[in-house]
Short mmCIF file of C-alpha atoms in Angstrom, two decimals:
data_model
loop_
_atom_site.label_atom_id
_atom_site.label_comp_id
_atom_site.label_asym_id
_atom_site.label_seq_id
_atom_site.Cartn_x
_atom_site.Cartn_y
_atom_site.Cartn_z
CA UNK Z 1 0.00 0.00 0.00
CA UNK Z 2 2.88 2.36 0.83
CA UNK Z 3 4.60 1.57 -2.46
CA UNK Z 4 1.36 2.23 -4.31
CA UNK Z 5 0.96 5.57 -2.56
CA UNK Z 6 4.57 6.52 -3.32
CA UNK Z 7 4.15 5.51 -6.96
CA UNK Z 8 1.03 7.65 -7.39
CA UNK Z 9 2.74 10.55 -5.59
CA UNK Z 10 5.78 10.46 -7.90
CA UNK Z 11 3.58 10.20 -10.98
CA UNK Z 12 1.41 13.08 -9.76
CA UNK Z 13 4.42 15.30 -9.10
CA UNK Z 14 5.92 14.51 -12.50
CA UNK Z 15 2.71 15.18 -14.39
CA UNK Z 16 2.01 18.29 -12.31
CA UNK Z 17 5.46 19.64 -13.14
CA UNK Z 18 4.82 19.10 -16.86
CA UNK Z 19 1.44 20.81 -16.62
CA UNK Z 20 2.96 23.85 -14.85
CA UNK Z 21 5.75 24.02 -17.43
CA UNK Z 22 3.25 23.88 -20.30
CA UNK Z 23 1.14 26.60 -18.71
CA UNK Z 24 4.22 28.76 -18.25
CA UNK Z 25 5.20 28.38 -21.90
CA UNK Z 26 1.79 29.34 -23.28
CA UNK Z 27 2.65 33.09 -23.61
CA UNK Z 28 5.55 32.11 -25.89
CA UNK Z 29 3.09 30.52 -28.31
CA UNK Z 30 0.77 33.54 -28.46
CA UNK Z 31 1.93 34.72 -31.87
CA UNK Z 32 1.78 31.20 -33.31
CA UNK Z 33 -1.74 30.70 -32.02
CA UNK Z 34 -2.79 34.10 -33.40
CA UNK Z 35 -1.38 33.28 -36.86
CA UNK Z 36 -3.10 29.87 -36.90
CA UNK Z 37 -6.44 31.41 -35.91
CA UNK Z 38 -6.12 34.06 -38.61
CA UNK Z 39 -5.33 31.40 -41.17
CA UNK Z 40 -8.34 29.32 -40.11
CA UNK Z 41 -10.55 32.40 -40.16
CA UNK Z 42 -9.37 33.28 -43.65
CA UNK Z 43 -9.95 29.75 -44.93
CA UNK Z 44 -13.36 29.22 -43.31
CA UNK Z 45 -15.25 32.16 -41.83
CA UNK Z 46 -13.50 34.68 -44.06
CA UNK Z 47 -14.79 33.05 -47.22
CA UNK Z 48 -18.22 32.66 -45.67
CA UNK Z 49 -18.29 36.36 -44.76
CA UNK Z 50 -17.41 37.30 -48.34
CA UNK Z 51 -20.31 35.23 -49.64
CA UNK Z 52 -22.71 36.68 -47.07
CA UNK Z 53 -21.58 40.27 -47.85
CA UNK Z 54 -22.10 39.78 -51.55
CA UNK Z 55 -25.53 38.27 -50.92
CA UNK Z 56 -26.50 41.24 -48.71
CA UNK Z 57 -25.35 43.70 -51.37
CA UNK Z 58 -27.38 41.89 -54.03
CA UNK Z 59 -30.49 41.84 -51.85
CA UNK Z 60 -30.13 45.55 -51.01
CA UNK Z 61 -29.84 46.42 -54.71
CA UNK Z 62 -32.98 44.47 -55.56
CA UNK Z 63 -35.06 45.81 -52.63
CA UNK Z 64 -37.10 49.08 -53.01
CA UNK Z 65 -35.61 52.29 -51.53
CA UNK Z 66 -38.65 52.85 -49.30
CA UNK Z 67 -37.70 49.77 -47.31
CA UNK Z 68 -34.72 51.62 -45.83
CA UNK Z 69 -36.72 54.64 -44.71
CA UNK Z 70 -39.43 55.24 -42.21
CA UNK Z 71 -42.92 56.34 -43.07
CA UNK Z 72 -41.90 60.02 -42.71
CA UNK Z 73 -38.95 59.67 -45.05
CA UNK Z 74 -36.35 59.69 -42.29
CA UNK Z 75 -33.46 57.22 -42.24
CA UNK Z 76 -33.16 55.20 -38.96
CA UNK Z 77 -30.19 56.09 -36.77
CA UNK Z 78 -27.95 53.06 -35.96
CA UNK Z 79 -27.63 52.26 -32.28
CA UNK Z 80 -24.55 50.59 -30.72
CA UNK Z 81 -24.67 48.94 -27.30
CA UNK Z 82 -21.42 49.36 -25.38
CA UNK Z 83 -20.94 46.68 -22.66
CA UNK Z 84 -19.92 47.88 -19.22
CA UNK Z 85 -16.82 46.49 -17.53
CA UNK Z 86 -17.58 43.91 -14.86
CA UNK Z 87 -16.51 44.66 -11.32
CA UNK Z 88 -14.07 42.30 -9.54
CA UNK Z 89 -16.77 41.02 -7.20
CA UNK Z 90 -19.00 40.13 -10.15
CA UNK Z 91 -16.15 38.22 -11.81
CA UNK Z 92 -15.49 36.28 -8.60
CA UNK Z 93 -19.21 35.50 -8.27
CA UNK Z 94 -19.43 34.11 -11.80
CA UNK Z 95 -16.35 31.95 -11.28
CA UNK Z 96 -17.76 30.66 -7.98
CA UNK Z 97 -21.11 29.83 -9.62
CA UNK Z 98 -19.29 27.69 -12.18
CA UNK Z 99 -16.82 26.00 -9.82
CA UNK Z 100 -18.69 25.49 -6.57
CA UNK Z 101 -21.46 23.04 -7.69
CA UNK Z 102 -19.00 20.37 -8.98
CA UNK Z 103 -16.82 20.81 -5.90
CA UNK Z 104 -19.87 20.53 -3.67
CA UNK Z 105 -20.97 17.33 -5.39
CA UNK Z 106 -17.47 15.86 -5.18
CA UNK Z 107 -17.27 16.71 -1.48
CA UNK Z 108 -20.62 15.03 -0.76
CA UNK Z 109 -19.56 11.92 -2.68
CA UNK Z 110 -16.26 11.79 -0.80
CA UNK Z 111 -17.95 12.08 2.61
CA UNK Z 112 -20.51 9.38 1.76
CA UNK Z 113 -17.76 7.12 0.38
CA UNK Z 114 -15.74 7.44 3.59
CA UNK Z 115 -18.72 6.45 5.76
CA UNK Z 116 -19.58 3.55 3.45
CA UNK Z 117 -16.04 2.20 3.68
CA UNK Z 118 -16.04 2.56 7.47
CA UNK Z 119 -19.26 0.56 7.81
CA UNK Z 120 -19.25 -1.59 4.66
CA UNK Z 121 -19.70 -4.93 6.47
CA UNK Z 122 -22.90 -3.79 8.18
CA UNK Z 123 -24.22 -2.32 4.93
CA UNK Z 124 -23.42 -5.56 3.09
CA UNK Z 125 -25.37 -7.61 5.63
CA UNK Z 126 -28.31 -5.21 5.46
CA UNK Z 127 -28.43 -5.42 1.66
CA UNK Z 128 -28.29 -9.21 1.78
CA UNK Z 129 -31.10 -9.29 4.35
CA UNK Z 130 -33.17 -6.91 2.22
CA UNK Z 131 -32.61 -8.73 -1.08
CA UNK Z 132 -32.43 -12.37 -0.02
CA UNK Z 133 -36.05 -13.07 0.85
CA UNK Z 134 -34.80 -15.97 2.92
CA UNK Z 135 -32.58 -17.45 0.17
CA UNK Z 136 -29.10 -16.52 1.34
CA UNK Z 137 -27.37 -18.89 -1.09
CA UNK Z 138 -28.88 -17.34 -4.23
CA UNK Z 139 -28.27 -13.81 -2.96
CA UNK Z 140 -24.64 -14.58 -2.11
CA UNK Z 141 -24.16 -16.13 -5.54
CA UNK Z 142 -25.65 -13.06 -7.26
CA UNK Z 143 -23.50 -10.64 -5.25
CA UNK Z 144 -20.38 -12.70 -5.92
CA UNK Z 145 -21.20 -12.82 -9.63
CA UNK Z 146 -21.70 -9.05 -9.79
CA UNK Z 147 -18.54 -8.41 -7.78
CA UNK Z 148 -16.39 -10.63 -10.00
CA UNK Z 149 -17.73 -9.13 -13.20
CA UNK Z 150 -17.34 -5.56 -12.01
CA UNK Z 151 -13.82 -6.28 -10.78
CA UNK Z 152 -12.83 -7.83 -14.12
CA UNK Z 153 -14.38 -4.91 -15.99
CA UNK Z 154 -12.62 -2.23 -13.94
CA UNK Z 155 -9.29 -4.03 -14.13
CA UNK Z 156 -9.66 -4.49 -17.88
CA UNK Z 157 -10.72 -0.88 -18.36
CA UNK Z 158 -7.81 0.43 -16.28
CA UNK Z 159 -5.34 -1.77 -18.16
CA UNK Z 160 -6.67 -0.72 -21.58
CA UNK Z 161 -6.70 2.99 -20.68
CA UNK Z 162 -3.18 2.77 -19.25
CA UNK Z 163 -2.04 1.05 -22.45
CA UNK Z 164 -3.68 3.72 -24.62
CA UNK Z 165 -2.13 6.51 -22.54
CA UNK Z 166 1.33 4.91 -22.79
CA UNK Z 167 1.05 4.44 -26.55
CA UNK Z 168 -0.16 8.03 -27.01
CA UNK Z 169 2.68 9.39 -24.86
CA UNK Z 170 5.20 7.31 -26.81
CA UNK Z 171 3.79 8.35 -30.18
CA UNK Z 172 3.60 12.04 -29.33
CA UNK Z 173 7.10 11.93 -27.85
CA UNK Z 174 8.48 10.39 -31.04
CA UNK Z 175 6.59 13.01 -33.06
CA UNK Z 176 8.38 15.75 -31.11
CA UNK Z 177 5.42 17.24 -29.21
CA UNK Z 178 6.34 18.77 -25.86
CA UNK Z 179 4.38 17.56 -22.83
CA UNK Z 180 3.80 14.11 -24.34
CA UNK Z 181 3.75 12.38 -20.95
CA UNK Z 182 1.14 14.80 -19.58
CA UNK Z 183 -1.03 14.40 -22.68
CA UNK Z 184 -0.76 10.60 -22.44
CA UNK Z 185 -1.93 10.70 -18.80
CA UNK Z 186 -4.75 13.06 -19.80
CA UNK Z 187 -5.77 10.58 -22.50
CA UNK Z 188 -5.77 7.65 -20.07
CA UNK Z 189 -7.98 9.53 -17.61
CA UNK Z 190 -10.30 10.93 -20.30
CA UNK Z 191 -10.91 7.45 -21.72
CA UNK Z 192 -12.92 6.54 -18.64
CA UNK Z 193 -15.65 8.66 -20.28
CA UNK Z 194 -16.99 6.29 -22.98
CA UNK Z 195 -16.93 7.38 -26.63
CA UNK Z 196 -16.31 11.08 -25.86
CA UNK Z 197 -13.28 11.25 -23.55
CA UNK Z 198 -10.66 10.07 -26.06
CA UNK Z 199 -11.60 12.77 -28.55
CA UNK Z 200 -11.58 15.49 -25.89
CA UNK Z 201 -7.99 14.52 -25.10
CA UNK Z 202 -7.20 14.35 -28.82
CA UNK Z 203 -8.56 17.87 -29.27
CA UNK Z 204 -6.35 19.19 -26.46
CA UNK Z 205 -3.29 17.46 -27.94
CA UNK Z 206 -4.04 18.85 -31.41
CA UNK Z 207 -4.39 22.38 -30.00
CA UNK Z 208 -1.03 21.95 -28.25
CA UNK Z 209 0.54 20.71 -31.50
CA UNK Z 210 -0.89 23.67 -33.41
CA UNK Z 211 0.43 26.11 -30.80
CA UNK Z 212 3.97 24.71 -30.60
CA UNK Z 213 4.71 24.29 -34.32
CA UNK Z 214 4.79 26.72 -37.22
CA UNK Z 215 3.15 24.43 -39.76
CA UNK Z 216 0.26 21.98 -39.73
CA UNK Z 217 2.24 18.77 -40.03
CA UNK Z 218 2.59 18.13 -36.27
CA UNK Z 219 -1.13 18.71 -35.74
CA UNK Z 220 -2.02 16.26 -38.53
CA UNK Z 221 0.46 13.71 -37.17
CA UNK Z 222 -1.08 14.02 -33.68
CA UNK Z 223 -4.57 13.41 -35.09
CA UNK Z 224 -3.28 10.37 -37.01
CA UNK Z 225 -1.68 8.92 -33.85
CA UNK Z 226 -4.91 9.20 -31.88
CA UNK Z 227 -7.02 7.85 -34.74
CA UNK Z 228 -4.79 4.82 -35.34
CA UNK Z 229 -4.46 3.87 -31.67
CA UNK Z 230 -8.17 4.26 -30.98
CA UNK Z 231 -9.22 2.19 -34.00
CA UNK Z 232 -6.85 -0.65 -33.10
CA UNK Z 233 -7.79 -0.67 -29.40
CA UNK Z 234 -11.54 -0.13 -29.86
CA UNK Z 235 -12.01 -2.61 -32.70
CA UNK Z 236 -9.68 -5.46 -31.76
CA UNK Z 237 -8.63 -5.38 -28.10
CA UNK Z 238 -11.62 -3.97 -26.21
CA UNK Z 239 -14.32 -6.27 -27.67
CA UNK Z 240 -12.34 -9.33 -26.56
CA UNK Z 241 -11.47 -8.02 -23.10
CA UNK Z 242 -14.81 -6.41 -22.26
CA UNK Z 243 -16.84 -9.20 -23.83
CA UNK Z 244 -15.25 -11.81 -21.56
CA UNK Z 245 -15.20 -9.59 -18.48
CA UNK Z 246 -18.71 -8.11 -18.58
CA UNK Z 247 -20.92 -10.52 -20.50
CA UNK Z 248 -22.66 -7.61 -22.29
CA UNK Z 249 -23.47 -7.58 -25.99
CA UNK Z 250 -21.95 -4.69 -28.02
CA UNK Z 251 -25.40 -3.33 -28.87
CA UNK Z 252 -26.45 -3.26 -25.22
CA UNK Z 253 -23.32 -1.26 -24.32
CA UNK Z 254 -24.23 1.42 -26.88
CA UNK Z 255 -27.89 1.51 -25.86
CA UNK Z 256 -26.91 1.68 -22.18
CA UNK Z 257 -24.62 4.65 -22.87
CA UNK Z 258 -27.45 6.49 -24.65
CA UNK Z 259 -30.03 5.69 -21.96
CA UNK Z 260 -27.96 6.49 -18.86
CA UNK Z 261 -26.42 9.63 -20.38
CA UNK Z 262 -29.90 10.90 -21.28
CA UNK Z 263 -31.03 10.13 -17.73
CA UNK Z 264 -28.06 11.43 -15.70
CA UNK Z 265 -25.86 13.29 -18.17
CA UNK Z 266 -22.07 12.82 -18.10
CA UNK Z 267 -22.23 10.87 -14.83
CA UNK Z 268 -24.65 8.41 -16.42
CA UNK Z 269 -22.34 8.02 -19.41
CA UNK Z 270 -19.43 7.11 -17.13
CA UNK Z 271 -21.50 4.66 -15.07
CA UNK Z 272 -23.50 3.20 -17.98
CA UNK Z 273 -21.55 -0.06 -18.32
CA UNK Z 274 -21.33 -0.91 -14.57
CA UNK Z 275 -25.04 -0.17 -14.06
CA UNK Z 276 -26.07 -2.26 -17.06
CA UNK Z 277 -23.80 -5.06 -15.88
CA UNK Z 278 -25.62 -5.11 -12.53
CA UNK Z 279 -28.94 -5.36 -14.39
CA UNK Z 280 -27.67 -8.34 -16.39
CA UNK Z 281 -26.54 -10.09 -13.18
CA UNK Z 282 -29.96 -9.43 -11.65
CA UNK Z 283 -31.60 -10.93 -14.74
CA UNK Z 284 -29.47 -14.04 -14.41
CA UNK Z 285 -30.30 -14.72 -10.77
CA UNK Z 286 -33.85 -13.30 -10.45
CA UNK Z 287 -36.39 -15.27 -12.54
CA UNK Z 288 -38.74 -12.31 -12.89
CA UNK Z 289 -35.91 -10.25 -14.45
CA UNK Z 290 -34.62 -12.94 -16.78
CA UNK Z 291 -35.63 -10.84 -19.80
CA UNK Z 292 -32.81 -8.40 -18.93
CA UNK Z 293 -30.16 -11.07 -19.44
CA UNK Z 294 -31.78 -12.11 -22.72
CA UNK Z 295 -31.94 -8.54 -24.02
CA UNK Z 296 -28.62 -7.20 -22.72
CA UNK Z 297 -26.36 -10.24 -22.23
CA UNK Z 298 -23.95 -11.72 -24.76
CA UNK Z 299 -25.24 -15.28 -24.39
CA UNK Z 300 -27.10 -16.72 -27.34
CA UNK Z 301 -30.87 -16.42 -26.86
CA UNK Z 302 -31.42 -19.65 -28.84
CA UNK Z 303 -29.37 -22.82 -28.79
CA UNK Z 304 -27.84 -24.08 -32.00
CA UNK Z 305 -30.59 -26.69 -32.28
CA UNK Z 306 -33.37 -24.15 -31.68
CA UNK Z 307 -31.83 -21.73 -34.19
CA UNK Z 308 -31.62 -24.46 -36.84
CA UNK Z 309 -35.23 -25.49 -36.28
CA UNK Z 310 -36.48 -21.89 -36.30
CA UNK Z 311 -34.63 -21.05 -39.51
CA UNK Z 312 -35.91 -24.23 -41.15
CA UNK Z 313 -39.46 -23.37 -40.04
CA UNK Z 314 -39.01 -19.91 -41.61
CA UNK Z 315 -37.64 -21.45 -44.81
CA UNK Z 316 -34.31 -19.60 -44.53
CA UNK Z 317 -32.03 -22.01 -46.36
CA UNK Z 318 -29.26 -19.40 -46.71
CA UNK Z 319 -28.90 -19.12 -42.92
CA UNK Z 320 -28.87 -22.91 -42.59
CA UNK Z 321 -26.04 -23.15 -45.11
CA UNK Z 322 -24.06 -20.41 -43.32
CA UNK Z 323 -24.47 -22.30 -40.05
CA UNK Z 324 -23.22 -25.46 -41.76
CA UNK Z 325 -20.16 -23.61 -43.06
CA UNK Z 326 -19.32 -22.30 -39.60
CA UNK Z 327 -19.72 -25.76 -38.06
CA UNK Z 328 -17.57 -27.50 -40.65
CA UNK Z 329 -14.60 -25.21 -40.09
CA UNK Z 330 -13.36 -27.41 -37.25
CA UNK Z 331 -15.76 -30.35 -36.94
CA UNK Z 332 -16.86 -33.18 -39.25
CA UNK Z 333 -20.19 -33.47 -40.98
CA UNK Z 334 -21.45 -36.43 -38.95
CA UNK Z 335 -21.24 -34.34 -35.77
CA UNK Z 336 -23.36 -31.63 -37.39
CA UNK Z 337 -25.95 -34.24 -38.34
CA UNK Z 338 -25.95 -35.80 -34.86
CA UNK Z 339 -25.72 -32.66 -32.75
CA UNK Z 340 -27.87 -30.27 -34.81
CA UNK Z 341 -30.05 -31.94 -37.44
CA UNK Z 342 -31.42 -34.91 -35.47
CA UNK Z 343 -32.17 -32.89 -32.29
CA UNK Z 344 -33.91 -30.28 -34.48
CA UNK Z 345 -36.09 -32.96 -36.02
CA UNK Z 346 -37.01 -34.25 -32.57
CA UNK Z 347 -37.76 -30.71 -31.39
CA UNK Z 348 -40.04 -30.25 -34.38
CA UNK Z 349 -41.96 -33.41 -33.58
CA UNK Z 350 -42.40 -32.28 -29.98
CA UNK Z 351 -43.85 -28.96 -31.13
CA UNK Z 352 -46.02 -30.55 -33.79
CA UNK Z 353 -47.55 -32.82 -31.16
CA UNK Z 354 -48.78 -29.70 -29.34
CA UNK Z 355 -49.34 -27.22 -32.18
CA UNK Z 356 -50.77 -28.32 -35.49
CA UNK Z 357 -48.36 -27.76 -38.37
CA UNK Z 358 -49.71 -26.30 -41.60
CA UNK Z 359 -48.95 -27.58 -45.06
CA UNK Z 360 -47.16 -24.30 -45.92
CA UNK Z 361 -44.85 -24.76 -42.94
CA UNK Z 362 -44.09 -28.33 -44.01
CA UNK Z 363 -43.25 -27.18 -47.53
CA UNK Z 364 -40.97 -24.40 -46.25
CA UNK Z 365 -39.12 -26.77 -43.93
CA UNK Z 366 -38.69 -29.46 -46.58
CA UNK Z 367 -37.46 -26.89 -49.11
CA UNK Z 368 -34.94 -25.37 -46.67
CA UNK Z 369 -33.56 -28.72 -45.54
CA UNK Z 370 -33.36 -29.93 -49.15
CA UNK Z 371 -31.27 -26.86 -49.99
CA UNK Z 372 -29.04 -27.72 -47.04
CA UNK Z 373 -28.61 -31.27 -48.32
CA UNK Z 374 -27.63 -29.92 -51.74
CA UNK Z 375 -25.05 -27.72 -50.00
CA UNK Z 376 -23.70 -30.78 -48.15
CA UNK Z 377 -23.05 -32.46 -51.47
CA UNK Z 378 -20.91 -29.49 -52.61
CA UNK Z 379 -18.10 -30.37 -50.23
CA UNK Z 380 -15.19 -28.54 -51.92
CA UNK Z 381 -17.12 -25.27 -51.94
CA UNK Z 382 -18.23 -25.58 -48.33
CA UNK Z 383 -15.38 -26.97 -46.28
CA UNK Z 384 -11.81 -25.86 -46.03
CA UNK Z 385 -9.13 -28.52 -46.23
CA UNK Z 386 -8.59 -30.15 -42.86
CA UNK Z 387 -5.84 -32.47 -41.80
CA UNK Z 388 -6.75 -36.11 -42.26
CA UNK Z 389 -6.62 -36.96 -38.59
CA UNK Z 390 -9.08 -34.22 -37.65
CA UNK Z 391 -11.99 -35.40 -39.78
CA UNK Z 392 -13.14 -37.94 -37.25
CA UNK Z 393 -13.74 -37.21 -33.61
CA UNK Z 394 -10.42 -38.00 -31.84
CA UNK Z 395 -12.35 -39.21 -28.80
CA UNK Z 396 -14.04 -41.94 -30.84
CA UNK Z 397 -12.04 -45.07 -31.52
CA UNK Z 398 -12.52 -45.44 -35.29
CA UNK Z 399 -9.96 -46.32 -37.94
CA UNK Z 400 -10.47 -44.91 -41.43
CA UNK Z 401 -9.90 -47.44 -44.22
CA UNK Z 402 -7.47 -46.50 -46.92
CA UNK Z 403 -10.24 -47.18 -49.46
CA UNK Z 404 -13.47 -49.20 -49.50
CA UNK Z 405 -13.47 -52.58 -51.09
CA UNK Z 406 -13.51 -52.42 -54.87
CA UNK Z 407 -16.99 -52.42 -56.35
CA UNK Z 408 -18.77 -52.17 -53.00
CA UNK Z 409 -21.28 -49.52 -52.05
CA UNK Z 410 -23.76 -48.77 -49.27
CA UNK Z 411 -27.47 -48.50 -50.00
CA UNK Z 412 -29.58 -46.03 -48.02
CA UNK Z 413 -33.38 -45.85 -48.02
CA UNK Z 414 -36.12 -44.44 -45.82
CA UNK Z 415 -39.40 -45.85 -44.55
CA UNK Z 416 -42.31 -43.83 -43.25
CA UNK Z 417 -42.78 -40.09 -43.51
CA UNK Z 418 -40.94 -37.55 -45.65
CA UNK Z 419 -38.53 -36.86 -42.82
CA UNK Z 420 -37.22 -40.42 -43.15
CA UNK Z 421 -36.19 -39.69 -46.76
CA UNK Z 422 -34.51 -36.43 -45.65
CA UNK Z 423 -32.49 -38.19 -42.94
CA UNK Z 424 -31.56 -40.89 -45.47
CA UNK Z 425 -30.24 -38.32 -47.95
CA UNK Z 426 -28.26 -36.65 -45.18
CA UNK Z 427 -26.78 -40.04 -44.29
CA UNK Z 428 -25.59 -40.45 -47.89
CA UNK Z 429 -23.70 -37.16 -47.66
CA UNK Z 430 -22.24 -38.11 -44.29
CA UNK Z 431 -20.94 -41.40 -45.71
CA UNK Z 432 -19.51 -39.63 -48.75
CA UNK Z 433 -17.74 -37.23 -46.41
CA UNK Z 434 -16.02 -40.24 -44.81
CA UNK Z 435 -15.00 -41.62 -48.25
CA UNK Z 436 -17.61 -44.37 -48.18
CA UNK Z 437 -19.47 -44.99 -51.43
CA UNK Z 438 -23.22 -44.70 -50.84
CA UNK Z 439 -26.37 -44.16 -52.85
CA UNK Z 440 -29.97 -43.31 -51.99
CA UNK Z 441 -32.95 -45.25 -53.29
CA UNK Z 442 -36.56 -44.65 -52.29
CA UNK Z 443 -38.20 -47.68 -50.75
CA UNK Z 444 -40.89 -47.64 -53.44
CA UNK Z 445 -38.10 -48.21 -56.02
CA UNK Z 446 -36.41 -51.18 -54.37
CA UNK Z 447 -37.75 -53.46 -57.12
CA UNK Z 448 -35.20 -51.86 -59.44
CA UNK Z 449 -32.56 -54.03 -57.73
CA UNK Z 450 -32.09 -57.17 -59.79
CA UNK Z 451 -32.15 -60.31 -57.59
CA UNK Z 452 -28.78 -62.03 -57.34
CA UNK Z 453 -26.83 -59.01 -58.65
CA UNK Z 454 -26.46 -57.13 -55.36
CA UNK Z 455 -23.06 -58.54 -54.41
CA UNK Z 456 -21.63 -55.02 -54.50
CA UNK Z 457 -23.99 -53.87 -51.71
CA UNK Z 458 -22.79 -55.40 -48.44
CA UNK Z 459 -24.59 -52.88 -46.20
CA UNK Z 460 -28.05 -51.27 -46.23
CA UNK Z 461 -29.21 -48.49 -43.92
CA UNK Z 462 -32.96 -48.01 -43.47
CA UNK Z 463 -33.96 -44.75 -41.76
CA UNK Z 464 -37.28 -44.84 -39.96
CA UNK Z 465 -38.88 -42.12 -37.82
CA UNK Z 466 -40.73 -44.46 -35.42
CA UNK Z 467 -40.22 -48.18 -36.07
CA UNK Z 468 -43.03 -49.03 -33.66
CA UNK Z 469 -45.52 -46.93 -35.64
CA UNK Z 470 -44.37 -48.16 -39.05
CA UNK Z 471 -43.66 -51.74 -38.01
CA UNK Z 472 -45.66 -53.31 -40.86
CA UNK Z 473 -44.12 -51.17 -43.62
CA UNK Z 474 -40.67 -51.63 -42.11
CA UNK Z 475 -41.12 -55.39 -41.94
CA UNK Z 476 -42.14 -55.51 -45.61
CA UNK Z 477 -39.11 -53.46 -46.67
CA UNK Z 478 -36.72 -55.61 -44.63
CA UNK Z 479 -38.20 -58.78 -46.06
CA UNK Z 480 -37.92 -57.43 -49.61
CA UNK Z 481 -34.31 -56.36 -49.03
CA UNK Z 482 -33.48 -59.75 -47.50
CA UNK Z 483 -34.73 -61.44 -50.66
CA UNK Z 484 -32.94 -59.05 -53.01
CA UNK Z 485 -29.70 -58.78 -51.03
CA UNK Z 486 -29.29 -61.96 -48.99
CA UNK Z 487 -25.62 -61.23 -48.12
CA UNK Z 488 -26.17 -57.62 -47.04
CA UNK Z 489 -26.32 -56.38 -43.46
CA UNK Z 490 -29.58 -54.56 -42.75
CA UNK Z 491 -29.23 -51.74 -40.22
CA UNK Z 492 -32.20 -49.61 -39.11
CA UNK Z 493 -31.56 -46.01 -38.03
CA UNK Z 494 -34.19 -44.78 -35.60
CA UNK Z 495 -34.77 -41.02 -35.91
CA UNK Z 496 -36.95 -40.46 -32.83
CA UNK Z 497 -36.15 -41.90 -29.43
CA UNK Z 498 -33.19 -43.95 -28.27
CA UNK Z 499 -31.77 -46.83 -30.28
CA UNK Z 500 -31.42 -49.04 -27.19
CA UNK Z 501 -35.14 -48.82 -26.35
CA UNK Z 502 -36.20 -52.44 -25.51
CA UNK Z 503 -39.48 -52.09 -27.42
CA UNK Z 504 -37.68 -50.83 -30.52
CA UNK Z 505 -35.02 -53.54 -30.23
CA UNK Z 506 -37.66 -56.27 -30.00
CA UNK Z 507 -39.72 -54.80 -32.84
CA UNK Z 508 -36.74 -54.53 -35.18
CA UNK Z 509 -35.44 -57.99 -34.27
CA UNK Z 510 -38.83 -59.45 -35.11
CA UNK Z 511 -38.84 -57.50 -38.38
CA UNK Z 512 -35.49 -58.99 -39.41
CA UNK Z 513 -33.02 -56.16 -38.82
CA UNK Z 514 -29.41 -57.02 -38.03
CA UNK Z 515 -28.86 -53.93 -35.85
CA UNK Z 516 -30.47 -50.67 -34.80
CA UNK Z 517 -28.66 -47.36 -34.41
CA UNK Z 518 -29.69 -43.90 -33.29
CA UNK Z 519 -27.23 -41.54 -35.01
CA UNK Z 520 -24.97 -40.81 -37.94
CA UNK Z 521 -21.72 -41.43 -36.11
CA UNK Z 522 -22.78 -45.01 -35.40
CA UNK Z 523 -23.54 -45.40 -39.11
CA UNK Z 524 -20.04 -44.18 -39.99
CA UNK Z 525 -18.50 -46.60 -37.50
CA UNK Z 526 -20.42 -49.52 -38.96
CA UNK Z 527 -19.55 -48.53 -42.52
CA UNK Z 528 -15.84 -48.17 -41.77
CA UNK Z 529 -15.72 -51.44 -39.83
CA UNK Z 530 -17.61 -53.45 -42.44
CA UNK Z 531 -15.91 -52.01 -45.54
CA UNK Z 532 -12.37 -52.05 -44.18
CA UNK Z 533 -10.33 -54.46 -46.34
CA UNK Z 534 -8.40 -55.83 -43.37
CA UNK Z 535 -11.40 -56.16 -41.00
CA UNK Z 536 -13.74 -59.10 -41.47
CA UNK Z 537 -15.72 -58.53 -38.27
CA UNK Z 538 -19.45 -58.24 -38.68
CA UNK Z 539 -21.93 -55.94 -36.97
CA UNK Z 540 -22.82 -56.57 -33.38
CA UNK Z 541 -26.62 -56.54 -33.01
#
């Protein structure tokens, strides 16, 4: 604590000395400032005055002469108001009126702060008693959450402002501007005022550069230094630091600054982020205020599954494809199908069981998902090249074959509703992504397979939404496939429910299925194991 006090004291004395030295040198720059102001006046207001004078002359020439005279023919006498010199007491009164209110407010805040710090434990207990409602655990968790977030925010803000001040001082020093250290400290302090403070400090530095140099180059260089540093810090560093430390969305930070500054002025602008952060914490821990976290927080309002289902329901195929691109940057396609597509289908069935789905909604969903399937088939345009070992989940024990057996392919078909055909087509793309030859054939077209010529199809996947509901149709398809492809393994993929459901297992065993699975990753495992040239092991039922 003593070292901290000594450090602040030394810094204050150094900066104060620079400020006094700059103030003492201001009379030396009087002529330079006067010349710059005359130049600016000549380039801006001077030209405007010339235009206004010429316009007045033109208007006076076009106006009738009677407009400049009174009714009796007399010309009005111009009157000039000469201001009186203010007395010393009046000057002191005006200065006191401007200075005393802020000092009074600062004094009140300081006195209240001292008493709060002296009795903070009692005040903390009173606030917990007032807010808890008997639930001390939830209240303690909320206070701890708010304290940690505010602490991270203030530390991050102080670090960023100190970094900006140091960079500004370094840049201005290299540019040759006197008082660079003082201006850097002024910039660091001014940046605690969001959006406005940095440019106030930049304006002061530019005025100093204009006063201490004969030309305009130093002033332009000062503006460029501030602009470059602020763009880099505000666009790249602050979003990452403040996003992790506060949990606020960028839009909520801007709206909070507008709201609190309109409510409390400059003080509200300074306190906008901490106050909004407290509201977000309250929304997280108080159920009645949960809407605040949804509106102001940076957490996603919808899960990835809910977003996929909602976009499919709205028929937004472009958004579905963009989500697929983002997912495939670092994860394989079968994970997208298992973690996003299948849960979205199940979510849709849960909603449709409560709310009746219209035919238009069905058409929009089918069209959007079909567009997504077409995008899956365009693998080179969608996915960046990934290393070979990263295609499969490293946590899953699967070995990729060098190549499938020559002339062998996997047949995929669907039984039941339209969604079974959609999941079957997705499975074809998933198998292609894992370098497994596969083709889709509708179950109504199975008769196209010539009996006895299906030796190149050692594996058949049949997707079914609910095997229990479509047991008869599923049994007929399995029997037909068993007659057409006697050597093939018949695997049923259950879309809804769990694959290890005893009822489903018994139903599929009675229907003649060799195995039942509940996801695309299991299908990939079976395909790799069965088609591997060196692995002769069959499928465990």
